[in-house]
Amino acid sequence: FVLHTHGRLPAARLVLVGTGPRELMDAEALRQAAGRAVKAAQRLRARSVAMAVPGDPGQSLSPVAEGAALGAYRFDQYRTEGREERVPLEAVRLLLPDGAARSKALGDVLERALHVTEAANFARTLVNEPAGRLTPEALAEEASRASKGHGLEVRVSGPNELKKLRM
């Protein structure tokens, strides 16, 4: 639900997003709500979003941050019409509840959430690429490039090896 604040708040609009019944609210409900809030802000052409992190930030910060980052994802690389109309979201501010203080532990939670969503959005981009652009060879190169510096080993199999493995 979108409310115009008519100058009574620093924000031009307030977006209210429900999470369902309180007893059913869990990390996934928070993730979904944060994603919907960011998508609503993008539709409203907002440049920044401030989002309240409910309850115990140790429990809710990660799903809210993940939902916001996943909700902000857009694949419009090949879009020719309307691309210039898109206003990029420049900032998402996560507001901790009263009495909650920033800490290294919360910073680590936030950093991990952002790494997870960066990887998820990278995978989404690969999935959204047309098959003519992201050939099996190009996908293998992307996997090799993404694994560098992360302690991962990539093994690329060709058609003969896949046939032997009955894949």
JSON list of N, CA, C and O in Angstrom, two decimals, residues 148-167:
[
{"chain": "A", "resi": 148, "resn": "LYS", "atom": "N", "xyz": [37.69, -18.37, -9.62]},
{"chain": "A", "resi": 148, "resn": "LYS", "atom": "CA", "xyz": [39.03, -17.89, -9.30]},
{"chain": "A", "resi": 148, "resn": "LYS", "atom": "C", "xyz": [39.04, -17.11, -7.99]},
{"chain": "A", "resi": 148, "resn": "LYS", "atom": "O", "xyz": [38.21, -16.26, -7.75]},
{"chain": "A", "resi": 149, "resn": "GLY", "atom": "N", "xyz": [40.00, -17.45, -7.14]},
{"chain": "A", "resi": 149, "resn": "GLY", "atom": "CA", "xyz": [40.17, -16.74, -5.87]},
{"chain": "A", "resi": 149, "resn": "GLY", "atom": "C", "xyz": [39.20, -17.15, -4.79]},
{"chain": "A", "resi": 149, "resn": "GLY", "atom": "O", "xyz": [39.15, -16.52, -3.73]},
{"chain": "A", "resi": 150, "resn": "HIS", "atom": "N", "xyz": [38.41, -18.18, -5.04]},
{"chain": "A", "resi": 150, "resn": "HIS", "atom": "CA", "xyz": [37.41, -18.62, -4.04]},
{"chain": "A", "resi": 150, "resn": "HIS", "atom": "C", "xyz": [37.65, -20.05, -3.58]},
{"chain": "A", "resi": 150, "resn": "HIS", "atom": "O", "xyz": [36.78, -20.64, -2.95]},
{"chain": "A", "resi": 151, "resn": "GLY", "atom": "N", "xyz": [38.78, -20.62, -3.95]},
{"chain": "A", "resi": 151, "resn": "GLY", "atom": "CA", "xyz": [39.08, -21.98, -3.51]},
{"chain": "A", "resi": 151, "resn": "GLY", "atom": "C", "xyz": [38.23, -23.04, -4.17]},
{"chain": "A", "resi": 151, "resn": "GLY", "atom": "O", "xyz": [38.05, -24.13, -3.61]},
{"chain": "A", "resi": 152, "resn": "LEU", "atom": "N", "xyz": [37.68, -22.76, -5.32]},
{"chain": "A", "resi": 152, "resn": "LEU", "atom": "CA", "xyz": [36.84, -23.72, -6.03]},
{"chain": "A", "resi": 152, "resn": "LEU", "atom": "C", "xyz": [37.58, -24.28, -7.23]},
{"chain": "A", "resi": 152, "resn": "LEU", "atom": "O", "xyz": [38.40, -23.60, -7.84]},
{"chain": "A", "resi": 153, "resn": "GLU", "atom": "N", "xyz": [37.27, -25.50, -7.55]},
{"chain": "A", "resi": 153, "resn": "GLU", "atom": "CA", "xyz": [37.85, -26.14, -8.72]},
{"chain": "A", "resi": 153, "resn": "GLU", "atom": "C", "xyz": [36.73, -26.36, -9.73]},
{"chain": "A", "resi": 153, "resn": "GLU", "atom": "O", "xyz": [35.65, -26.82, -9.38]},
{"chain": "A", "resi": 154, "resn": "VAL", "atom": "N", "xyz": [37.01, -26.02, -10.97]},
{"chain": "A", "resi": 154, "resn": "VAL", "atom": "CA", "xyz": [36.03, -26.22, -12.05]},
{"chain": "A", "resi": 154, "resn": "VAL", "atom": "C", "xyz": [36.57, -27.27, -12.99]},
{"chain": "A", "resi": 154, "resn": "VAL", "atom": "O", "xyz": [37.72, -27.19, -13.42]},
{"chain": "A", "resi": 155, "resn": "ARG", "atom": "N", "xyz": [35.74, -28.24, -13.29]},
{"chain": "A", "resi": 155, "resn": "ARG", "atom": "CA", "xyz": [36.11, -29.26, -14.26]},
{"chain": "A", "resi": 155, "resn": "ARG", "atom": "C", "xyz": [35.06, -29.22, -15.37]},
{"chain": "A", "resi": 155, "resn": "ARG", "atom": "O", "xyz": [33.86, -29.39, -15.11]},
{"chain": "A", "resi": 156, "resn": "VAL", "atom": "N", "xyz": [35.50, -28.98, -16.57]},
{"chain": "A", "resi": 156, "resn": "VAL", "atom": "CA", "xyz": [34.60, -28.90, -17.72]},
{"chain": "A", "resi": 156, "resn": "VAL", "atom": "C", "xyz": [34.70, -30.20, -18.49]},
{"chain": "A", "resi": 156, "resn": "VAL", "atom": "O", "xyz": [35.79, -30.63, -18.86]},
{"chain": "A", "resi": 157, "resn": "SER", "atom": "N", "xyz": [33.57, -30.83, -18.72]},
{"chain": "A", "resi": 157, "resn": "SER", "atom": "CA", "xyz": [33.53, -32.11, -19.44]},
{"chain": "A", "resi": 157, "resn": "SER", "atom": "C", "xyz": [32.97, -31.90, -20.83]},
{"chain": "A", "resi": 157, "resn": "SER", "atom": "O", "xyz": [32.03, -31.12, -21.03]},
{"chain": "A", "resi": 158, "resn": "GLY", "atom": "N", "xyz": [33.53, -32.60, -21.76]},
{"chain": "A", "resi": 158, "resn": "GLY", "atom": "CA", "xyz": [33.06, -32.53, -23.13]},
{"chain": "A", "resi": 158, "resn": "GLY", "atom": "C", "xyz": [32.03, -33.62, -23.41]},
{"chain": "A", "resi": 158, "resn": "GLY", "atom": "O", "xyz": [31.72, -34.44, -22.54]},
{"chain": "A", "resi": 159, "resn": "PRO", "atom": "N", "xyz": [31.50, -33.66, -24.62]},
{"chain": "A", "resi": 159, "resn": "PRO", "atom": "CA", "xyz": [30.45, -34.61, -24.97]},
{"chain": "A", "resi": 159, "resn": "PRO", "atom": "C", "xyz": [30.84, -36.07, -24.75]},
{"chain": "A", "resi": 159, "resn": "PRO", "atom": "O", "xyz": [30.03, -36.87, -24.28]},
{"chain": "A", "resi": 160, "resn": "ASN", "atom": "N", "xyz": [32.08, -36.43, -25.08]},
{"chain": "A", "resi": 160, "resn": "ASN", "atom": "CA", "xyz": [32.50, -37.84, -24.93]},
{"chain": "A", "resi": 160, "resn": "ASN", "atom": "C", "xyz": [32.50, -38.24, -23.46]},
{"chain": "A", "resi": 160, "resn": "ASN", "atom": "O", "xyz": [32.04, -39.34, -23.12]},
{"chain": "A", "resi": 161, "resn": "GLU", "atom": "N", "xyz": [33.06, -37.39, -22.60]},
{"chain": "A", "resi": 161, "resn": "GLU", "atom": "CA", "xyz": [33.09, -37.72, -21.18]},
{"chain": "A", "resi": 161, "resn": "GLU", "atom": "C", "xyz": [31.68, -37.76, -20.59]},
{"chain": "A", "resi": 161, "resn": "GLU", "atom": "O", "xyz": [31.35, -38.63, -19.78]},
{"chain": "A", "resi": 162, "resn": "LEU", "atom": "N", "xyz": [30.84, -36.86, -21.02]},
{"chain": "A", "resi": 162, "resn": "LEU", "atom": "CA", "xyz": [29.45, -36.87, -20.54]},
{"chain": "A", "resi": 162, "resn": "LEU", "atom": "C", "xyz": [28.73, -38.14, -20.96]},
{"chain": "A", "resi": 162, "resn": "LEU", "atom": "O", "xyz": [27.95, -38.70, -20.20]},
{"chain": "A", "resi": 163, "resn": "LYS", "atom": "N", "xyz": [29.00, -38.60, -22.19]},
{"chain": "A", "resi": 163, "resn": "LYS", "atom": "CA", "xyz": [28.39, -39.83, -22.68]},
{"chain": "A", "resi": 163, "resn": "LYS", "atom": "C", "xyz": [28.84, -41.02, -21.85]},
{"chain": "A", "resi": 163, "resn": "LYS", "atom": "O", "xyz": [28.05, -41.87, -21.47]},
{"chain": "A", "resi": 164, "resn": "LYS", "atom": "N", "xyz": [30.16, -41.05, -21.52]},
{"chain": "A", "resi": 164, "resn": "LYS", "atom": "CA", "xyz": [30.69, -42.14, -20.68]},
{"chain": "A", "resi": 164, "resn": "LYS", "atom": "C", "xyz": [30.04, -42.14, -19.29]},
{"chain": "A", "resi": 164, "resn": "LYS", "atom": "O", "xyz": [29.82, -43.19, -18.70]},
{"chain": "A", "resi": 165, "resn": "LEU", "atom": "N", "xyz": [29.75, -40.96, -18.80]},
{"chain": "A", "resi": 165, "resn": "LEU", "atom": "CA", "xyz": [29.11, -40.84, -17.48]},
{"chain": "A", "resi": 165, "resn": "LEU", "atom": "C", "xyz": [27.59, -41.03, -17.56]},
{"chain": "A", "resi": 165, "resn": "LEU", "atom": "O", "xyz": [26.91, -40.92, -16.54]},
{"chain": "A", "resi": 166, "resn": "ARG", "atom": "N", "xyz": [27.08, -41.29, -18.75]},
{"chain": "A", "resi": 166, "resn": "ARG", "atom": "CA", "xyz": [25.66, -41.49, -19.00]},
{"chain": "A", "resi": 166, "resn": "ARG", "atom": "C", "xyz": [24.83, -40.27, -18.58]},
{"chain": "A", "resi": 166, "resn": "ARG", "atom": "O", "xyz": [23.79, -40.38, -17.97]},
{"chain": "A", "resi": 167, "resn": "MET", "atom": "N", "xyz": [25.37, -39.12, -18.92]},
{"chain": "A", "resi": 167, "resn": "MET", "atom": "CA", "xyz": [24.68, -37.85, -18.61]},
{"chain": "A", "resi": 167, "resn": "MET", "atom": "C", "xyz": [23.98, -37.33, -19.84]},
{"chain": "A", "resi": 167, "resn": "MET", "atom": "O", "xyz": [24.37, -37.60, -20.94]}
]
